[in-house]
Structures are given as C-alpha cells and as structure tokens.
Amino acid sequence: MSPIWCIAGLDPHRDTPVEILHVILLGFLKYMWWDIINHQLHNNVDKKNELEIKLASVNIDGLGIDLVAAHTLVTYSGSLTGQDFRILVQITPFVLKGLVSDDCFETWVALSKLVPLVWQPEIEDINEYLTLVRNEIDYFLLCVARWTSIFADWDQPCCSQLRDSSHSMQLSMRRVFTPIDMCPPVTLGLPLPKRNLPSDDLSLRSQSTTQLPEPYQPRSFSHFCQDWTCIGQGPAHLIAGNNTASQYLGLFPKKKKKNQAGICLSDKRPPRSFANTLMGAQFPALSVFTASERDTSLFVTAKEMYLKNGDHCLLEGHVVVRNPGGGSNVVAKVVEILQRKFSVHAMSQSPDCILIAGALLSETSAHGMPQIAASGHYGVVPLSQLLCTVNVQHDCSHNACTADASVSIFEE
C-alpha cells in the first residue's frame, strides 16, 4: 500500500480530486451516448439517419467548435474522444427531441445545464455557486432515476470540496455520479474499441519515453566546466528534429494559435460615409465620433470579430452584453461591426464600436432552453462590453422542419 494513505488527516475522497474530463465526458456521458445509439435507436436505421441529419444541421455559431462530424458520432459511438463528447453535450438538447423517450431527453437537457456550471475556470461567490450546482446535480440525478429506474447506490452529492478551490474544473464528482455509472440499462454490453486498452497504450508510450531521455536522467551535476560532456551523435540526431521522440520530451511543443482577441475581419465592402451605415441610420448624432468625423471620415464594416475572451463572433450572432448601468447582463444581436478608417482602433484591426439589437428572453422552448425574441431597441457599445457569444438554435420542433434541403461540403 502506498505510504500516502498513512498521512494523518488525509481524506482520499476529498483530498484527491479527479479531473472532470474523465468523470463526465469520458465517464457517464460516454455511456449515455452509447446507450442512445445502440439501445434506444438499435436497428432503427431511419431514426439513426434522422439523428445524423440533425447533428449535421445544428447551428454551431458561438460554441467555439468545428463542424460536427455527424456520421462519426453516430457510427463510431463506442470509439469517440473527449473532444467529441464536448461537442455532444452542447448540442444534444437540440437533436434528440422525438428520437428518444421523454425521460431520456429531460436527462440530457439537465446535463447540458449542469456541465457549464462544472466547467468554471473561476468562482466568484462560492456560496451562491454551491447552491446552484447542488440543485442542478440533484435535478440531474432525479432525471436519471426517472429514465433508468434502477440504482445500485443513492449517494448524496458532495460539493463541500469545492470550497477548497477557487475553480471547479479539476475537482472530482465521482461520488456524485456513482449511481449513473452503475445503471445496467446504460453500461451493459459496451464494446471495447478494436485497439489496445488505454492503459496498454499509456504503458507502451511511457516505456518508450523513459528509454529515450538517457542524457536527462537525474544524477549528480558537476559545476566544473571541464567535467561537462555532450551526448553522442546518435541521441543528438534523434532529438534534433520535430519527431515523435522530441515531442514526447517536450522539445518541440505544438505551436500556439495566434491570439486574435479584439480584432475584426473586414467584409471587403467599399468604404462609405457614416450616414450610409446602419449605425448612422439609427444614431445620426452618435457621440462616439465627433461631428467632423461623422461628416468627413469614411467607415468600413466587418463580417466577424473576436471578443476579448477569444470567442469568435459572426455578424448577426448573439452575445452577452455587460450592462453599463450596473444591472443584469443582457443578450443582444450583433447588427453591425463598424470601424472608422485610419482611427486608432483601425490601426490595431479592432472595431470602434458595435451596433446591437436588444433581445428578450421569453418562454422556454421544447428543448428546455429560453426563447429569444427581438425587443426592437438598438444600442451602440464598445468591444469591451461584449462578454461572450451565445448560441441560438432554430426551433425545428415548433416549426415542424423536415430534412428536405441539402448543402455541399468540400473536404480535402
């Protein structure tokens, strides 16, 4: 037994948290998705095809994800990665309606509300957060109980360990979700991928990496330069290039993407006067620009921009806007991204201001999400007031949409 368990005062349940990637995305979420494909839709080719169409048609604007590989998610449900499940947990409430039982659908809706609370990089008010996340966990477990009706354990949610950290992204919820992992309707008969087990893959990789960095093995180090020596030509050539061995050693890390936060991309339309912009039509005497700038300057518009937090926002996309008066934040639609030519903001490729249309949150849709309706009010805000993007879906269930249209997708 490891001597760590002999440390006085150590609680292995509270003091050894497990990352939520393997507890949620690669944990019970994986089995829930496999159950849908191989249990509820088993041998139903028409429903599987409909699910693929819905997955391919879902609007991903504001989610920060790439195109949905619908065929892969359905066909290879037992061999998906954490990235695949990260996509699924955000879009399943919009594609499962009418394909699964009502109790199963409510469980997925409850899960989609719980996951954003768990993936919090920072918690400002721990007491308010714990109350909210505990309620969502309880509701999620009740939905699962209604759906499966078979439990091996009724373990109470344990949120107390969250008080020991300012964020929840590395904390374990294994005890909270133990009943779900033990539900026979979900877990029985899960096929293993046709490759080595993850533990075998990791051990083989570790074996190869521990054999390679011989020059870097821990040993006594002399401070006298005459005692220093270099590694041989063979190991030097092995780690000189960007290959598997050098990447395992961390010598050639992956290139980080360029930080695009705060910039906007032009729509290539010709420059025009302020009066000929949407912003000029709504606010002819806008105080953001001086009277001289409004009368003599030329303005260009952008088709997309990156918010300060890195979110990619398209024109006519929805965002959360900070209320300058100090009240609650509001949801709004981006109507125009404006930039005055040769301004300070234009030099840094950022917009001078953004025209937004206010939105109202009305009754809940069939997907368990609030509906958005135009309020008819417009406003002009700087980029710094836009906090994050909002994903808005078309209510296909309410509008009885069918799979009649198609679109061509170009692949390499």
mmCIF file of N, CA and C in Angstrom, residues 104-185:
data_model
loop_
_atom_site.group_PDB
_atom_site.id
_atom_site.type_symbol
_atom_site.label_atom_id
_atom_site.label_comp_id
_atom_site.label_asym_id
_atom_site.label_seq_id
_atom_site.Cartn_x
_atom_site.Cartn_y
_atom_site.Cartn_z
ATOM 1 N N CYS A 104 -35.459 10.298 -21.111
ATOM 2 C CA CYS A 104 -34.072 10.359 -21.590
ATOM 3 C C CYS A 104 -33.744 11.764 -22.074
ATOM 4 N N PHE A 105 -34.672 12.370 -22.794
ATOM 5 C CA PHE A 105 -34.444 13.726 -23.306
ATOM 6 C C PHE A 105 -34.284 14.719 -22.164
ATOM 7 N N GLU A 106 -35.123 14.621 -21.139
ATOM 8 C CA GLU A 106 -35.016 15.527 -19.996
ATOM 9 C C GLU A 106 -33.682 15.353 -19.277
ATOM 10 N N THR A 107 -33.166 14.128 -19.262
ATOM 11 C CA THR A 107 -31.868 13.886 -18.637
ATOM 12 C C THR A 107 -30.755 14.619 -19.375
ATOM 13 N N TRP A 108 -30.801 14.578 -20.704
ATOM 14 C CA TRP A 108 -29.784 15.273 -21.493
ATOM 15 C C TRP A 108 -29.907 16.791 -21.352
ATOM 16 N N VAL A 109 -31.115 17.298 -21.258
ATOM 17 C CA VAL A 109 -31.298 18.739 -21.050
ATOM 18 C C VAL A 109 -30.733 19.149 -19.691
ATOM 19 N N ALA A 110 -31.008 18.338 -18.663
ATOM 20 C CA ALA A 110 -30.472 18.634 -17.335
ATOM 21 C C ALA A 110 -28.949 18.588 -17.337
ATOM 22 N N LEU A 111 -28.385 17.641 -18.077
ATOM 23 C CA LEU A 111 -26.930 17.537 -18.152
ATOM 24 C C LEU A 111 -26.319 18.742 -18.858
ATOM 25 N N SER A 112 -26.972 19.214 -19.915
ATOM 26 C CA SER A 112 -26.447 20.367 -20.652
ATOM 27 C C SER A 112 -26.473 21.635 -19.803
ATOM 28 N N LYS A 113 -27.336 21.689 -18.804
ATOM 29 C CA LYS A 113 -27.357 22.835 -17.887
ATOM 30 C C LYS A 113 -26.329 22.680 -16.769
ATOM 31 N N LEU A 114 -26.029 21.434 -16.410
ATOM 32 C CA LEU A 114 -25.074 21.186 -15.336
ATOM 33 C C LEU A 114 -23.632 21.380 -15.789
ATOM 34 N N VAL A 115 -23.311 20.924 -16.993
ATOM 35 C CA VAL A 115 -21.924 20.941 -17.464
ATOM 36 C C VAL A 115 -21.308 22.342 -17.468
ATOM 37 N N PRO A 116 -22.006 23.401 -17.955
ATOM 38 C CA PRO A 116 -21.386 24.738 -17.890
ATOM 39 C C PRO A 116 -21.065 25.192 -16.470
ATOM 40 N N LEU A 117 -21.826 24.711 -15.496
ATOM 41 C CA LEU A 117 -21.531 25.071 -14.113
ATOM 42 C C LEU A 117 -20.272 24.371 -13.621
ATOM 43 N N VAL A 118 -20.042 23.155 -14.087
ATOM 44 C CA VAL A 118 -18.871 22.404 -13.649
ATOM 45 C C VAL A 118 -17.600 22.960 -14.287
ATOM 46 N N TRP A 119 -17.693 23.339 -15.561
ATOM 47 C CA TRP A 119 -16.518 23.863 -16.267
ATOM 48 C C TRP A 119 -16.377 25.361 -16.000
ATOM 49 N N GLN A 120 -16.126 25.703 -14.757
ATOM 50 C CA GLN A 120 -15.945 27.102 -14.375
ATOM 51 C C GLN A 120 -14.483 27.353 -14.048
ATOM 52 N N PRO A 121 -13.788 28.189 -14.819
ATOM 53 C CA PRO A 121 -12.382 28.468 -14.502
ATOM 54 C C PRO A 121 -12.206 29.282 -13.230
ATOM 55 N N GLU A 122 -13.253 30.000 -12.824
ATOM 56 C CA GLU A 122 -13.162 30.823 -11.619
ATOM 57 C C GLU A 122 -14.545 30.980 -11.010
ATOM 58 N N ILE A 123 -14.620 30.880 -9.696
ATOM 59 C CA ILE A 123 -15.886 31.008 -8.974
ATOM 60 C C ILE A 123 -15.809 32.259 -8.106
ATOM 61 N N GLU A 124 -16.703 33.201 -8.347
ATOM 62 C CA GLU A 124 -16.670 34.465 -7.604
ATOM 63 C C GLU A 124 -17.363 34.331 -6.247
ATOM 64 N N ASP A 125 -18.590 33.829 -6.240
ATOM 65 C CA ASP A 125 -19.345 33.669 -4.994
ATOM 66 C C ASP A 125 -19.532 32.178 -4.749
ATOM 67 N N ILE A 126 -18.714 31.595 -3.871
ATOM 68 C CA ILE A 126 -18.725 30.153 -3.676
ATOM 69 C C ILE A 126 -20.040 29.676 -3.076
ATOM 70 N N ASN A 127 -20.648 30.465 -2.196
ATOM 71 C CA ASN A 127 -21.896 30.047 -1.565
ATOM 72 C C ASN A 127 -23.039 29.997 -2.576
ATOM 73 N N GLU A 128 -23.143 31.029 -3.400
ATOM 74 C CA GLU A 128 -24.182 31.043 -4.429
ATOM 75 C C GLU A 128 -23.942 29.939 -5.451
ATOM 76 N N TYR A 129 -22.672 29.734 -5.788
ATOM 77 C CA TYR A 129 -22.341 28.704 -6.772
ATOM 78 C C TYR A 129 -22.691 27.316 -6.253
ATOM 79 N N LEU A 130 -22.351 27.028 -5.000
ATOM 80 C CA LEU A 130 -22.621 25.703 -4.441
ATOM 81 C C LEU A 130 -24.116 25.418 -4.397
ATOM 82 N N THR A 131 -24.897 26.417 -4.054
ATOM 83 C CA THR A 131 -26.349 26.225 -4.034
ATOM 84 C C THR A 131 -26.874 25.895 -5.419
ATOM 85 N N LEU A 132 -26.400 26.629 -6.420
ATOM 86 C CA LEU A 132 -26.860 26.409 -7.787
ATOM 87 C C LEU A 132 -26.414 25.059 -8.322
ATOM 88 N N VAL A 133 -25.139 24.710 -8.146
ATOM 89 C CA VAL A 133 -24.636 23.455 -8.701
ATOM 90 C C VAL A 133 -25.226 22.258 -7.971
ATOM 91 N N ARG A 134 -25.496 22.404 -6.665
ATOM 92 C CA ARG A 134 -26.112 21.297 -5.926
ATOM 93 C C ARG A 134 -27.533 21.045 -6.422
ATOM 94 N N ASN A 135 -28.271 22.117 -6.687
ATOM 95 C CA ASN A 135 -29.630 21.958 -7.212
ATOM 96 C C ASN A 135 -29.621 21.300 -8.587
ATOM 97 N N GLU A 136 -28.679 21.699 -9.446
ATOM 98 C CA GLU A 136 -28.607 21.112 -10.784
ATOM 99 C C GLU A 136 -28.184 19.650 -10.730
ATOM 100 N N ILE A 137 -27.285 19.309 -9.809
ATOM 101 C CA ILE A 137 -26.879 17.906 -9.660
ATOM 102 C C ILE A 137 -28.051 17.067 -9.183
ATOM 103 N N ASP A 138 -28.782 17.568 -8.188
ATOM 104 C CA ASP A 138 -29.941 16.835 -7.680
ATOM 105 C C ASP A 138 -30.979 16.626 -8.775
ATOM 106 N N TYR A 139 -31.239 17.672 -9.552
ATOM 107 C CA TYR A 139 -32.231 17.544 -10.621
ATOM 108 C C TYR A 139 -31.759 16.565 -11.688
ATOM 109 N N PHE A 140 -30.463 16.604 -12.001
ATOM 110 C CA PHE A 140 -29.924 15.670 -12.990
ATOM 111 C C PHE A 140 -30.063 14.228 -12.518
ATOM 112 N N LEU A 141 -29.745 13.978 -11.257
ATOM 113 C CA LEU A 141 -29.869 12.617 -10.725
ATOM 114 C C LEU A 141 -31.322 12.160 -10.701
ATOM 115 N N LEU A 142 -32.243 13.070 -10.408
ATOM 116 C CA LEU A 142 -33.659 12.712 -10.440
ATOM 117 C C LEU A 142 -34.098 12.352 -11.856
ATOM 118 N N CYS A 143 -33.598 13.091 -12.844
ATOM 119 C CA CYS A 143 -33.929 12.774 -14.240
ATOM 120 C C CYS A 143 -33.395 11.409 -14.630
ATOM 121 N N VAL A 144 -32.175 11.101 -14.195
ATOM 122 C CA VAL A 144 -31.601 9.790 -14.493
ATOM 123 C C VAL A 144 -32.410 8.691 -13.819
ATOM 124 N N ALA A 145 -32.839 8.936 -12.571
ATOM 125 C CA ALA A 145 -33.634 7.938 -11.859
ATOM 126 C C ALA A 145 -34.965 7.693 -12.556
ATOM 127 N N ARG A 146 -35.570 8.754 -13.076
ATOM 128 C CA ARG A 146 -36.821 8.609 -13.815
ATOM 129 C C ARG A 146 -36.610 7.834 -15.110
ATOM 130 N N TRP A 147 -35.447 8.041 -15.709
ATOM 131 C CA TRP A 147 -35.169 7.422 -17.003
ATOM 132 C C TRP A 147 -34.852 5.935 -16.855
ATOM 133 N N THR A 148 -33.949 5.577 -15.888
ATOM 134 C CA THR A 148 -33.490 4.198 -15.787
ATOM 135 C C THR A 148 -34.231 3.403 -14.723
ATOM 136 N N SER A 149 -34.629 4.064 -13.637
ATOM 137 C CA SER A 149 -35.383 3.460 -12.526
ATOM 138 C C SER A 149 -34.624 2.352 -11.815
ATOM 139 N N ILE A 150 -33.347 2.155 -12.094
ATOM 140 C CA ILE A 150 -32.551 1.130 -11.416
ATOM 141 C C ILE A 150 -31.283 1.783 -10.889
ATOM 142 N N PHE A 151 -31.069 1.702 -9.573
ATOM 143 C CA PHE A 151 -29.884 2.282 -8.968
ATOM 144 C C PHE A 151 -29.267 1.300 -7.989
ATOM 145 N N ALA A 152 -27.929 1.293 -7.994
ATOM 146 C CA ALA A 152 -27.218 0.458 -7.040
ATOM 147 C C ALA A 152 -26.811 1.246 -5.801
ATOM 148 N N ASP A 153 -26.879 2.549 -5.885
ATOM 149 C CA ASP A 153 -26.427 3.379 -4.772
ATOM 150 C C ASP A 153 -27.119 4.730 -4.857
ATOM 151 N N TRP A 154 -27.567 5.233 -3.727
ATOM 152 C CA TRP A 154 -28.143 6.585 -3.683
ATOM 153 C C TRP A 154 -27.189 7.477 -2.907
ATOM 154 N N ASP A 155 -26.047 7.759 -3.497
ATOM 155 C CA ASP A 155 -25.021 8.564 -2.840
ATOM 156 C C ASP A 155 -25.379 10.043 -2.946
ATOM 157 N N GLN A 156 -25.242 10.745 -1.853
ATOM 158 C CA GLN A 156 -25.576 12.168 -1.848
ATOM 159 C C GLN A 156 -24.488 12.970 -2.552
ATOM 160 N N PRO A 157 -24.847 14.015 -3.288
ATOM 161 C CA PRO A 157 -23.838 14.874 -3.909
ATOM 162 C C PRO A 157 -22.935 15.503 -2.857
ATOM 163 N N CYS A 158 -21.670 15.522 -3.157
ATOM 164 C CA CYS A 158 -20.684 16.072 -2.225
ATOM 165 C C CYS A 158 -20.017 17.275 -2.872
ATOM 166 N N CYS A 159 -20.463 18.484 -2.514
ATOM 167 C CA CYS A 159 -19.911 19.707 -3.100
ATOM 168 C C CYS A 159 -18.977 20.429 -2.138
ATOM 169 N N SER A 160 -18.778 19.854 -0.956
ATOM 170 C CA SER A 160 -18.004 20.581 0.046
ATOM 171 C C SER A 160 -16.564 20.793 -0.388
ATOM 172 N N GLN A 161 -16.012 19.866 -1.217
ATOM 173 C CA GLN A 161 -14.615 20.016 -1.607
ATOM 174 C C GLN A 161 -14.408 21.227 -2.507
ATOM 175 N N LEU A 162 -15.482 21.751 -3.095
ATOM 176 C CA LEU A 162 -15.345 22.931 -3.939
ATOM 177 C C LEU A 162 -14.899 24.145 -3.137
ATOM 178 N N ARG A 163 -15.165 24.141 -1.846
ATOM 179 C CA ARG A 163 -14.772 25.282 -1.021
ATOM 180 C C ARG A 163 -13.250 25.386 -0.901
ATOM 181 N N ASP A 164 -12.543 24.304 -1.170
ATOM 182 C CA ASP A 164 -11.093 24.314 -1.028
ATOM 183 C C ASP A 164 -10.388 24.861 -2.257
ATOM 184 N N SER A 165 -11.148 25.262 -3.290
ATOM 185 C CA SER A 165 -10.529 25.739 -4.523
ATOM 186 C C SER A 165 -11.353 26.877 -5.084
ATOM 187 N N SER A 166 -10.707 27.724 -5.880
ATOM 188 C CA SER A 166 -11.401 28.853 -6.492
ATOM 189 C C SER A 166 -12.015 28.496 -7.828
ATOM 190 N N HIS A 167 -11.832 27.266 -8.289
ATOM 191 C CA HIS A 167 -12.433 26.838 -9.551
ATOM 192 C C HIS A 167 -12.821 25.374 -9.420
ATOM 193 N N SER A 168 -13.650 24.904 -10.340
ATOM 194 C CA SER A 168 -14.186 23.550 -10.246
ATOM 195 C C SER A 168 -13.689 22.636 -11.338
ATOM 196 N N MET A 169 -12.838 23.119 -12.239
ATOM 197 C CA MET A 169 -12.509 22.343 -13.424
ATOM 198 C C MET A 169 -11.612 21.148 -13.120
ATOM 199 N N GLN A 170 -10.961 21.102 -11.943
ATOM 200 C CA GLN A 170 -10.097 19.980 -11.626
ATOM 201 C C GLN A 170 -10.664 19.124 -10.497
ATOM 202 N N LEU A 171 -11.879 19.409 -10.091
ATOM 203 C CA LEU A 171 -12.423 18.698 -8.948
ATOM 204 C C LEU A 171 -13.186 17.456 -9.369
ATOM 205 N N SER A 172 -13.245 16.507 -8.463
ATOM 206 C CA SER A 172 -13.885 15.235 -8.772
ATOM 207 C C SER A 172 -15.347 15.251 -8.376
ATOM 208 N N MET A 173 -16.158 14.614 -9.199
ATOM 209 C CA MET A 173 -17.553 14.401 -8.848
ATOM 210 C C MET A 173 -17.881 12.920 -8.981
ATOM 211 N N ARG A 174 -16.883 12.085 -8.768
ATOM 212 C CA ARG A 174 -17.086 10.644 -8.902
ATOM 213 C C ARG A 174 -18.150 10.148 -7.934
ATOM 214 N N ARG A 175 -18.123 10.609 -6.676
ATOM 215 C CA ARG A 175 -19.111 10.148 -5.711
ATOM 216 C C ARG A 175 -20.506 10.634 -6.083
ATOM 217 N N VAL A 176 -20.581 11.810 -6.674
ATOM 218 C CA VAL A 176 -21.878 12.358 -7.053
ATOM 219 C C VAL A 176 -22.547 11.495 -8.104
ATOM 220 N N PHE A 177 -21.775 11.029 -9.079
ATOM 221 C CA PHE A 177 -22.347 10.338 -10.220
ATOM 222 C C PHE A 177 -22.133 8.832 -10.170
ATOM 223 N N THR A 178 -21.772 8.294 -9.009
ATOM 224 C CA THR A 178 -21.605 6.851 -8.888
ATOM 225 C C THR A 178 -22.854 6.079 -9.305
ATOM 226 N N PRO A 179 -24.084 6.493 -8.923
ATOM 227 C CA PRO A 179 -25.262 5.719 -9.327
ATOM 228 C C PRO A 179 -25.410 5.608 -10.835
ATOM 229 N N ILE A 180 -25.007 6.627 -11.569
ATOM 230 C CA ILE A 180 -25.214 6.605 -13.012
ATOM 231 C C ILE A 180 -24.319 5.574 -13.660
ATOM 232 N N ASP A 181 -23.068 5.493 -13.208
ATOM 233 C CA ASP A 181 -22.146 4.543 -13.804
ATOM 234 C C ASP A 181 -22.586 3.107 -13.561
ATOM 235 N N MET A 182 -23.444 2.874 -12.586
ATOM 236 C CA MET A 182 -23.821 1.517 -12.228
ATOM 237 C C MET A 182 -25.195 1.129 -12.739
ATOM 238 N N CYS A 183 -25.785 1.937 -13.608
ATOM 239 C CA CYS A 183 -27.104 1.617 -14.139
ATOM 240 C C CYS A 183 -26.994 0.550 -15.213
ATOM 241 N N PRO A 184 -27.583 -0.636 -15.050
ATOM 242 C CA PRO A 184 -27.474 -1.693 -16.051
ATOM 243 C C PRO A 184 -27.964 -1.294 -17.431
ATOM 244 N N PRO A 185 -29.071 -0.534 -17.591
ATOM 245 C CA PRO A 185 -29.516 -0.219 -18.950
ATOM 246 C C PRO A 185 -28.502 0.598 -19.737
#
